[in-house]
Short mmCIF file of C-alpha atoms and ligand atoms in Angstrom, two decimals:
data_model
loop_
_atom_site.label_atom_id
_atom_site.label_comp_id
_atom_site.label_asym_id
_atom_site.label_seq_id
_atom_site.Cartn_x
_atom_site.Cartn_y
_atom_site.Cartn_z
CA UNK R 1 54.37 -24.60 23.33
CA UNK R 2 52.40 -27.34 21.48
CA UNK R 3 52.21 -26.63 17.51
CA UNK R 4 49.53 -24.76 16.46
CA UNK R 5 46.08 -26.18 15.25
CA UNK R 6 45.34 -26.15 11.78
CA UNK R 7 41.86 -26.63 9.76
CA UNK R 8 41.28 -26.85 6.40
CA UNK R 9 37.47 -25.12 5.93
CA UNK R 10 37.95 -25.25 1.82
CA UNK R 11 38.29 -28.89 0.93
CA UNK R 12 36.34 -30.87 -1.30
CA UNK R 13 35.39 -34.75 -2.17
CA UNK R 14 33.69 -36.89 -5.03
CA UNK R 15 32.33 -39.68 -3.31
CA UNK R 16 32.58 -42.88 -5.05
CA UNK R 17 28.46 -42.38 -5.62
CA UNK R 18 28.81 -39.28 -7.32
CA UNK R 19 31.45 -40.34 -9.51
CA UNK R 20 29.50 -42.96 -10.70
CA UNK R 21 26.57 -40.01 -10.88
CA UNK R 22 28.82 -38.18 -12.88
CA UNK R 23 30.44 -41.08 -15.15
CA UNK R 24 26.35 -42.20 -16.36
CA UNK R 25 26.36 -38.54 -17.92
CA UNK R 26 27.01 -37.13 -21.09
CA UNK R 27 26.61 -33.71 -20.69
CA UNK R 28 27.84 -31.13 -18.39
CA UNK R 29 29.00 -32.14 -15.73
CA UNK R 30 30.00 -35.76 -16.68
CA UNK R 31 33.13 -37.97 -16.24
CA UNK R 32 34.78 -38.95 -19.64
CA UNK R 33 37.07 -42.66 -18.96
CA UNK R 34 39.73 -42.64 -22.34
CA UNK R 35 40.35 -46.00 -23.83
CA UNK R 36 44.11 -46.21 -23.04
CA UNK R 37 43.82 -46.16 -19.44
CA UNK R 38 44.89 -42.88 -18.35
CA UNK R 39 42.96 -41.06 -15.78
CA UNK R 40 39.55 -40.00 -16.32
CA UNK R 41 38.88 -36.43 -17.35
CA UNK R 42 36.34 -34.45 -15.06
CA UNK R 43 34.08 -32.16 -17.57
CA UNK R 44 32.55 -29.40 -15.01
CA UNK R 45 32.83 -26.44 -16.44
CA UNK R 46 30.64 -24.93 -19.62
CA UNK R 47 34.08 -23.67 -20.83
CA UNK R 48 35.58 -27.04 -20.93
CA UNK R 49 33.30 -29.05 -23.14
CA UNK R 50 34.60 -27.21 -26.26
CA UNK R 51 33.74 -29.91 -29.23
CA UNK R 52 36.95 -28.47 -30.63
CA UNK R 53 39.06 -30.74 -28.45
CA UNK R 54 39.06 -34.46 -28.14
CA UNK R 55 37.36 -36.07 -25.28
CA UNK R 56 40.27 -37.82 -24.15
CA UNK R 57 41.46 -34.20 -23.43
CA UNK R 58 38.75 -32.47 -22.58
CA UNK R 59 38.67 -30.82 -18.63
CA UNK R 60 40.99 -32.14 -16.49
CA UNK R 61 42.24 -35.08 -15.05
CA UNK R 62 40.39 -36.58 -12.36
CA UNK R 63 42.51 -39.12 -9.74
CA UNK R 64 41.97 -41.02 -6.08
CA UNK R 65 42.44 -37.70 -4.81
CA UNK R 66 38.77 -36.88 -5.62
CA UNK R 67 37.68 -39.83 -3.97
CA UNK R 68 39.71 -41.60 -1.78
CA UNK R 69 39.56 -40.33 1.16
CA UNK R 70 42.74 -41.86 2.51
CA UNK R 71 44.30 -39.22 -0.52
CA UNK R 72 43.53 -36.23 1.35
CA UNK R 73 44.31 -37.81 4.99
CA UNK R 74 47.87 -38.13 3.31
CA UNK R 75 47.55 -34.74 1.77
CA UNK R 76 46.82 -33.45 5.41
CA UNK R 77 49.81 -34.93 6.89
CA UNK R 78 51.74 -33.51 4.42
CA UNK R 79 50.62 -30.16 4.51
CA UNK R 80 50.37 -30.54 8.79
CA UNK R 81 46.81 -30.06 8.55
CA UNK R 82 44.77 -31.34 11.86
CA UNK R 83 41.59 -31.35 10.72
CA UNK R 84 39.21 -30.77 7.46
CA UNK R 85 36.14 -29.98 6.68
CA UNK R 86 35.08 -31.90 3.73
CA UNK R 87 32.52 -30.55 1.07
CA UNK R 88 31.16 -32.17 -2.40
CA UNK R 89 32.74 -30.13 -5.06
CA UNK R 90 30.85 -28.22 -7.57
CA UNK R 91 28.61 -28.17 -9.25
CA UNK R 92 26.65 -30.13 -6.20
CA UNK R 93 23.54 -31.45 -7.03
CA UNK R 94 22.27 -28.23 -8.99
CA UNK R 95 21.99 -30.81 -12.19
CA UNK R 96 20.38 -33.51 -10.66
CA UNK R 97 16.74 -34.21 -12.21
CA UNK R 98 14.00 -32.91 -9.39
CA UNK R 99 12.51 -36.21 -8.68
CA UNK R 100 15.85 -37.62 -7.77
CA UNK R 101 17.39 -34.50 -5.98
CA UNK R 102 16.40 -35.46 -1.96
CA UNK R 103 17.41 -39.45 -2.42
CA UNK R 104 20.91 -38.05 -3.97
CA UNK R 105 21.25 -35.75 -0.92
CA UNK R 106 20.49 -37.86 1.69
CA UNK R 107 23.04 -40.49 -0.22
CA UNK R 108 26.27 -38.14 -0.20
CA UNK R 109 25.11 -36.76 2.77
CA UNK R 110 25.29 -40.12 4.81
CA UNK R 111 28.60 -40.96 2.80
CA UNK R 112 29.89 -37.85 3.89
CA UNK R 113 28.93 -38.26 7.39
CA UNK R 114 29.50 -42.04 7.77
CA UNK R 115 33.16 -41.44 6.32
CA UNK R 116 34.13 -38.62 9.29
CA UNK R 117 32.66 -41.30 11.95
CA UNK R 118 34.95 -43.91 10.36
CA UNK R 119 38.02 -41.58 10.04
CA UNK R 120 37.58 -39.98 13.67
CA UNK R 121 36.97 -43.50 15.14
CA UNK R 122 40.58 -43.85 14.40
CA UNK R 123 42.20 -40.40 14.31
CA UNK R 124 40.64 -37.70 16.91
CA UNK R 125 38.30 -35.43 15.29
CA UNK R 126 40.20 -35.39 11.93
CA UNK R 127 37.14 -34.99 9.77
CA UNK R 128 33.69 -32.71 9.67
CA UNK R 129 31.97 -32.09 6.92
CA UNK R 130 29.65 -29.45 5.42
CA UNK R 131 26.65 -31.30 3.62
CA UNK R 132 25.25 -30.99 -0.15
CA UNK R 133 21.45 -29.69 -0.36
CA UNK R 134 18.84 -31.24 -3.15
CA UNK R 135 18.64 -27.68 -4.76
CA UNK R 136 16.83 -28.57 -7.59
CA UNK R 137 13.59 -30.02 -5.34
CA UNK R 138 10.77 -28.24 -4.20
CA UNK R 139 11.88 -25.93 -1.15
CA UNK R 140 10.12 -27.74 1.75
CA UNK R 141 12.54 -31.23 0.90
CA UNK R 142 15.37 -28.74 0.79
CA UNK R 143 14.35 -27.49 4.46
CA UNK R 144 13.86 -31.30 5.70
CA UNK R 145 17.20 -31.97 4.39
CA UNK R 146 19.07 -29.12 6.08
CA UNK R 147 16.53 -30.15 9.41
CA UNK R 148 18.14 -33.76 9.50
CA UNK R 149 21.44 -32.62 8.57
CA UNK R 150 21.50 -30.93 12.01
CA UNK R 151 21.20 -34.08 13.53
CA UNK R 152 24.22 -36.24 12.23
CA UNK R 153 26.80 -35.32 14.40
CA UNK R 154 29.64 -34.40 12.06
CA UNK R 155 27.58 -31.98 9.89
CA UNK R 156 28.79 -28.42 10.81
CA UNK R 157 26.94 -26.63 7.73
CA UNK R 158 25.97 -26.99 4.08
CA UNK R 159 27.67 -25.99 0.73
CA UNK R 160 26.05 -24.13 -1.99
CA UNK R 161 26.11 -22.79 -5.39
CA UNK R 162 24.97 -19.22 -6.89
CA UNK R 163 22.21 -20.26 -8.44
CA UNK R 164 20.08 -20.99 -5.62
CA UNK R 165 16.32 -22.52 -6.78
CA UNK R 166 17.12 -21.50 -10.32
CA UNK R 167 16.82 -18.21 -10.20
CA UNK R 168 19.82 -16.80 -8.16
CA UNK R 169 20.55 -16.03 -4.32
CA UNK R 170 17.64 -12.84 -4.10
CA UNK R 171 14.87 -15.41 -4.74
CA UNK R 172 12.59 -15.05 -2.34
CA UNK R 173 11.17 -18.41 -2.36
CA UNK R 174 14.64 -18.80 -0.96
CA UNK R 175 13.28 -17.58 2.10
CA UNK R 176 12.54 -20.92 4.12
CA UNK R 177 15.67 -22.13 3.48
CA UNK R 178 17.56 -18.89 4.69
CA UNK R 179 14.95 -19.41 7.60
CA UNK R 180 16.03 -23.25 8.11
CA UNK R 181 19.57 -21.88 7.89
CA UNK R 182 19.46 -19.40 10.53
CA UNK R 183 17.05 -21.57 12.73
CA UNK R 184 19.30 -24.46 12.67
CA UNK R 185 22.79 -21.79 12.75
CA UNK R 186 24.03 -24.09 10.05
CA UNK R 187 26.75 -22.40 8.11
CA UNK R 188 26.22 -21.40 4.45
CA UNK R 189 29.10 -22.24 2.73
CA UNK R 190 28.75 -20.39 -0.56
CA UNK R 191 30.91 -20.94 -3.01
CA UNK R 192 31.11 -20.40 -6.83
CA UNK R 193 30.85 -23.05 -10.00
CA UNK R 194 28.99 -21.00 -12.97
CA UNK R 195 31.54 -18.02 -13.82
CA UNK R 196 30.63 -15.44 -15.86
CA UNK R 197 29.24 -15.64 -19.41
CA UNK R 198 31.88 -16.63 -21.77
CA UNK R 199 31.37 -13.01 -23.77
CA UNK R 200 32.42 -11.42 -20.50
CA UNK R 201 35.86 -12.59 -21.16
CA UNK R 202 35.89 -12.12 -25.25
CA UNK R 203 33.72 -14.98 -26.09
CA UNK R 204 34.94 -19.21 -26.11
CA UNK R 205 38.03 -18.85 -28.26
CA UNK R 206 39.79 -16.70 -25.78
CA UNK R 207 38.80 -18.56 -22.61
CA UNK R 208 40.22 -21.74 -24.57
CA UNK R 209 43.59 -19.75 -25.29
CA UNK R 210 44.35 -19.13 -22.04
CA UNK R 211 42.90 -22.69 -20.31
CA UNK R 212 41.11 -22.60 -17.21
CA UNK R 213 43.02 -18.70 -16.14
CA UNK R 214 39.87 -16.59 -16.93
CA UNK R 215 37.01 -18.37 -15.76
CA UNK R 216 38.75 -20.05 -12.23
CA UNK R 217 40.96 -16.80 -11.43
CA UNK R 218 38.09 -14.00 -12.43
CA UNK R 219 34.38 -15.84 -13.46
CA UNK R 220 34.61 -17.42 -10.17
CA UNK R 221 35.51 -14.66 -7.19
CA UNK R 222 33.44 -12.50 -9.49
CA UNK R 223 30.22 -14.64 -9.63
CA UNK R 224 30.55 -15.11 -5.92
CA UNK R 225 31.06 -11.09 -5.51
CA UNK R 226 27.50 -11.00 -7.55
CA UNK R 227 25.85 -13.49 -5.41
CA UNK R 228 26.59 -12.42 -2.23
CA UNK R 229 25.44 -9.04 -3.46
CA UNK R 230 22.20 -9.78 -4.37
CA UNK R 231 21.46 -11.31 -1.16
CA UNK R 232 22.87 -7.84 -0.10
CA UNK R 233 20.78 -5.71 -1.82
CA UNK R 234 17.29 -8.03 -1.87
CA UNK R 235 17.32 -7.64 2.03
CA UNK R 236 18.24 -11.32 3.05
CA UNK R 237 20.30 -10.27 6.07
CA UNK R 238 17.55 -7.59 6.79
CA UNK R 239 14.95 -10.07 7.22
CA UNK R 240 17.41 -13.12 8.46
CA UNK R 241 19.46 -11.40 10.90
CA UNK R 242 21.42 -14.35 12.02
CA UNK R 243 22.52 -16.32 8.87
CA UNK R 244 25.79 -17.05 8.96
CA UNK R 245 27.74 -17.62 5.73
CA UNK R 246 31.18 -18.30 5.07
CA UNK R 247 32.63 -17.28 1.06
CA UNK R 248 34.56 -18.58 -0.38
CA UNK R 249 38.04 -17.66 -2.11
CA UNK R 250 38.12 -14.35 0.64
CA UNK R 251 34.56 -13.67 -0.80
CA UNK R 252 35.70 -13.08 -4.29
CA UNK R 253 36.25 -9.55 -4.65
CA UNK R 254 33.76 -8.53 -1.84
CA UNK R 255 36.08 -7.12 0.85
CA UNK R 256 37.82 -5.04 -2.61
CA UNK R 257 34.43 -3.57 -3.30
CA UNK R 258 32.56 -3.53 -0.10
CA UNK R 259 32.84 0.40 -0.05
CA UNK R 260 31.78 1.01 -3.77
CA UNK R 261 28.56 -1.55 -3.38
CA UNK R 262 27.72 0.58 -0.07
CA UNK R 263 28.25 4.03 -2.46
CA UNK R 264 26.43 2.77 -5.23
CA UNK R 265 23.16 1.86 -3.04
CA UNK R 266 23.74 5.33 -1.36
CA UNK R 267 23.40 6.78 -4.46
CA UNK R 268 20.15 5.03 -6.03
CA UNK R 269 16.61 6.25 -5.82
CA UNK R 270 15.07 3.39 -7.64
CA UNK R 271 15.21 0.42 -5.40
CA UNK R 272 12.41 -1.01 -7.99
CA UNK R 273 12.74 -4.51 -6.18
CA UNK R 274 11.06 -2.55 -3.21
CA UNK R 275 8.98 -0.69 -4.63
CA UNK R 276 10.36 1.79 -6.85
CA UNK R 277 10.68 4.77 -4.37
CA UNK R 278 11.86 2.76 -0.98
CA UNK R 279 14.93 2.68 0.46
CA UNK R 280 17.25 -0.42 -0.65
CA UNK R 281 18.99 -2.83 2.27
CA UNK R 282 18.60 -1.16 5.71
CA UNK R 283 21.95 -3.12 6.55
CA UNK R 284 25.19 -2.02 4.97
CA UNK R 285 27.66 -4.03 3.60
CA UNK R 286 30.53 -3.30 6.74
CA UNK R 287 28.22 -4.27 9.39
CA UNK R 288 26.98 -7.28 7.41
CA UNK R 289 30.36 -8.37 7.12
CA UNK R 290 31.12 -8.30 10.31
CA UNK R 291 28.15 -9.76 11.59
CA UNK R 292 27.06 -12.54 9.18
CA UNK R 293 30.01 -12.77 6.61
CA UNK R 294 32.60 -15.22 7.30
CA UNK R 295 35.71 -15.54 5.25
CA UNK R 296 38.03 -18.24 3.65
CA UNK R 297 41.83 -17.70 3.57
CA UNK R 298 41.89 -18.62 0.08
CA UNK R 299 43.51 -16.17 -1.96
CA UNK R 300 47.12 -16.52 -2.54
CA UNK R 301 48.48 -13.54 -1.73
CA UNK R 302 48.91 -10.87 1.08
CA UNK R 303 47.31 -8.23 -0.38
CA UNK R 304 43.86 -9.93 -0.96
CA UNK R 305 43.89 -11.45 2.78
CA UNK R 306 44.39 -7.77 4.07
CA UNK R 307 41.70 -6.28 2.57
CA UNK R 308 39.63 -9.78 3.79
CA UNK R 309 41.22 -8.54 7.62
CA UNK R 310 40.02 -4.80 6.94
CA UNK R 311 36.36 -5.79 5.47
CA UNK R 312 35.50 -8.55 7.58
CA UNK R 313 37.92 -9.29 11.19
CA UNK R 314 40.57 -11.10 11.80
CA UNK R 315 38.87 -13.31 13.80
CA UNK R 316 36.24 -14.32 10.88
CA UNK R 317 38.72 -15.85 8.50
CA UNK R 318 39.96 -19.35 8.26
CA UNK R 319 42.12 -21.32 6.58
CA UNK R 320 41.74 -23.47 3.52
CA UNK R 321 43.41 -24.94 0.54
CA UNK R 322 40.85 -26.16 -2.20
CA UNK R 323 42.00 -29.75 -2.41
CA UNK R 324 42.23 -31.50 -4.49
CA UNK R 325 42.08 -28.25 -6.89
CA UNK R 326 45.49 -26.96 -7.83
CA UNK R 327 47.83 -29.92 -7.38
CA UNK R 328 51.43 -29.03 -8.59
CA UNK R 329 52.07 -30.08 -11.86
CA UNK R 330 55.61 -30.99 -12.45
CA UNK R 331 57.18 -33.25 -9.01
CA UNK R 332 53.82 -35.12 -7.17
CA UNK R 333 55.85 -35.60 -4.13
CA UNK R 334 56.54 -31.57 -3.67
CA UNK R 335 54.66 -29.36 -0.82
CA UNK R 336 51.41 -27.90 -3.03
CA UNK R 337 52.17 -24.78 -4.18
CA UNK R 338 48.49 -23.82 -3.99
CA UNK R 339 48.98 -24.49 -0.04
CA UNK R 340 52.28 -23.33 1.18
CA UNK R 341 51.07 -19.61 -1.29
CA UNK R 342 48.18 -19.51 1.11
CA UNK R 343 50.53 -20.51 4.28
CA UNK R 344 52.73 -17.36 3.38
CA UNK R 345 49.98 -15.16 2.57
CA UNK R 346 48.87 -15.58 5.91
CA UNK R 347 52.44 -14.93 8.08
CA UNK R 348 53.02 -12.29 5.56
CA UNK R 349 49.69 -10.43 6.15
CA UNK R 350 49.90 -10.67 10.22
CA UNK R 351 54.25 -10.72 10.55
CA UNK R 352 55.51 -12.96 12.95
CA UNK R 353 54.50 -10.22 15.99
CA UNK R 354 51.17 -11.21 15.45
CA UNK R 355 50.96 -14.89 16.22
CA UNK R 356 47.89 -15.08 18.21
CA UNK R 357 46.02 -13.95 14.77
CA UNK R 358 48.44 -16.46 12.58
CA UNK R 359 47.02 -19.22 14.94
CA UNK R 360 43.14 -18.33 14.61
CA UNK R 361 43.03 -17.75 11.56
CA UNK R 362 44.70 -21.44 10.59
CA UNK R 363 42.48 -23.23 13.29
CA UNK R 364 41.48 -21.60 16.26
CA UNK R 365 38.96 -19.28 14.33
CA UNK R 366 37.23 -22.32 12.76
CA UNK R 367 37.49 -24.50 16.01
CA UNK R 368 35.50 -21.93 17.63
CA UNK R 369 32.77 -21.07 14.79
CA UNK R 370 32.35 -24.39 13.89
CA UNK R 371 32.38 -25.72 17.07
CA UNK R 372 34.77 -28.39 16.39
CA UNK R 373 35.90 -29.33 20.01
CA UNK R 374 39.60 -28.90 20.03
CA UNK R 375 41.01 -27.82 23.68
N1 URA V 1 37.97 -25.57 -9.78
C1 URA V 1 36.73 -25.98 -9.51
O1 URA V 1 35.99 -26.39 -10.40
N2 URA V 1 36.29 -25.96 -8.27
C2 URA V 1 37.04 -25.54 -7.27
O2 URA V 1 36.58 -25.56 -6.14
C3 URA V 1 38.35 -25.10 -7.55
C4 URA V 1 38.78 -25.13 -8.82
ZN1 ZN V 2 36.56 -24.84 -3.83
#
């Protein structure tokens, strides 16, 4: 039997054009170069610009890994991954001034798509890509830009943040987008960058004591949990049927909570977003999980990816591994522990009986609903 496929759904680049977007920054999100020559620090997060600690140490190291592209294609080979599909990290373009927000797009987007052609002229079908979207422009350049993505032929769908227009993922001038989405069936890949407010976790001083723990291992699967549930509750999947959206991290703690969000609209009479006395989504939260909800495999443990199997299917989750997030930090040359948790996680969940379900959810679910062409 020939070995099984695999494809990485949750992997991220910097193109060399936004690093230098990032490295002409001061603020949030920036790149920081020390004078000694060690590697630049990458300053995304809120939490990690703490004036309290020196530049030079400030966020976390940022390598070729972000970049290079010939980092990950090692990284795959090492980790017997077939195929990726590449995504700009956070925070996207959410920063970028509005006037400037389609040309950036349409920049990484190209990069993004001219560096699949260039990798699959060489390798078959190594590399697809899900594209960035100029968020912070007026909404009819945001549609245009998800309308040409459609076209370039290694686009399978776009990556987003929480925050939508501004205003979160219930904004209903958000509407023509969800409608470009669904029009185009472009995936939504949602996935999370803001966190939670810093007082959530006992304000700045003990998010700093612990490093990046709180705010990656809760603010994020938690923000995305919020997100996703405001689309919920504001009737996006009522009025957009067929918008397809993949979360990320197993959809935070979505699949965990799916029965208490469907209790807790059960239970309210003031649905004040519809008019005080209406009824709130006429979906529920299981059907819209197994209808529009698709789910990454990245979660680290077996417990999380069975609940992701209960709320969602088996055949809606896919693999992933967050490069270049999460590199080990002691011996470079060592499997990534990040990867081979996520590898377990997976034969753990389905035991070796279940092989079919091993093998879509590490490629043959994402082959399929991204349409990737493998036989
Ligand atoms: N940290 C981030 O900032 N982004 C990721 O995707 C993973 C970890
Ligand atoms: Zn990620």
């Amino acid at each position: 039997m020939s070995r099984q496929l695999i494809v990485d759904v949750h992997t991220h680049v910097y193109p060399p054009s936004y690093m230098a977007l990032l490295r002409a920054r001061k603020t949030v999100p920036y790149i920081h170069d020390p004078a000694e020559g060690a590697d630049p620090r990458l300053i995304i997060l809120s939490s990690d610009d703490d004036p309290a600690t020196p530049p030079d140490e400030r966020g976390r190291p940022v390598d070729a890994s972000y970049s290079d592209i010939n980092v990950k294609l090692d990284f795959m080979k090492k980790h017997d991954i077939d195929c990726s599909v590449i995504s700009l990290a956070n925070p996207w373009l959410d920063f970028v001034p509005k006037d400037e927000a389609q040309e950036w797009a349409e920049r990484i987007n190209n990069d993004l798509e001219s560096t699949c052609a260039d990798v699959n002229s060489e390798k078959d079908k190594s590399l697809f890509a899900f594209g960035a979207l100029p968020l912070s422009a007026p909404s009819s350049i945001v549609v245009a830009e998800i309308k040409r993505l459609r076209t370039l032929p290694h686009i399978r769908g776009v990556i987003m943040g929480t925050s939508g227009l501004g205003k979160g993922l219930d904004d209903p001038d958000l509407d023509a987008i969800w409608g470009a989405l669904e029009e185009t069936q472009l995936l939504l890949f949602l996935h999370p960058h803001y966190g939670l407010p810093s007082e959530a976790f006992g304000g700045p001083e003990v998010i700093a004591r612990y490093g990046h723990v709180l705010p990656l291992a809760l603010g994020f699967p938690l923000e995305t949990t919020i997100a996703v549930t405001r689309m919920l509750l504001s009737g996006v999947f009522d009025r957009f049927e067929r918008l397809q959206v993949l979360l990320a991290h197993s959809g935070g703690t979505l699949p965990f909570l799916a029965g208490r969000i469907e209790s807790c609209v059960l239970h309210e009479r003031k649905f004040v977003a519809n008019g005080g006395d209406t009824p709130g989504p006429k979906r529920g939260v299981w059907d819209v999980l197994k209808t529009n909800i698709f789910l990454d495999a990245v979660v680290y443990g077996s417990a999380g990816l069975q609940a992701a199997v209960a709320a969602g299917s088996h055949d809606r989750l896919m693999f992933g591994t967050d490069h270049p997030f999460f590199p080990p930090l002691h011996d470079e040359d060592e499997k990534w522990p990040s990867v081979t948790t996520n590898y377990k996680a997976i034969d753990s969940c389905f035991g070796e009986k279940d092989s079919e379900s091993i093998g879509m959810v590490l490629g043959g679910n994402a082959n399929r609903i991204l349409k990737l062409g493998f036989d």
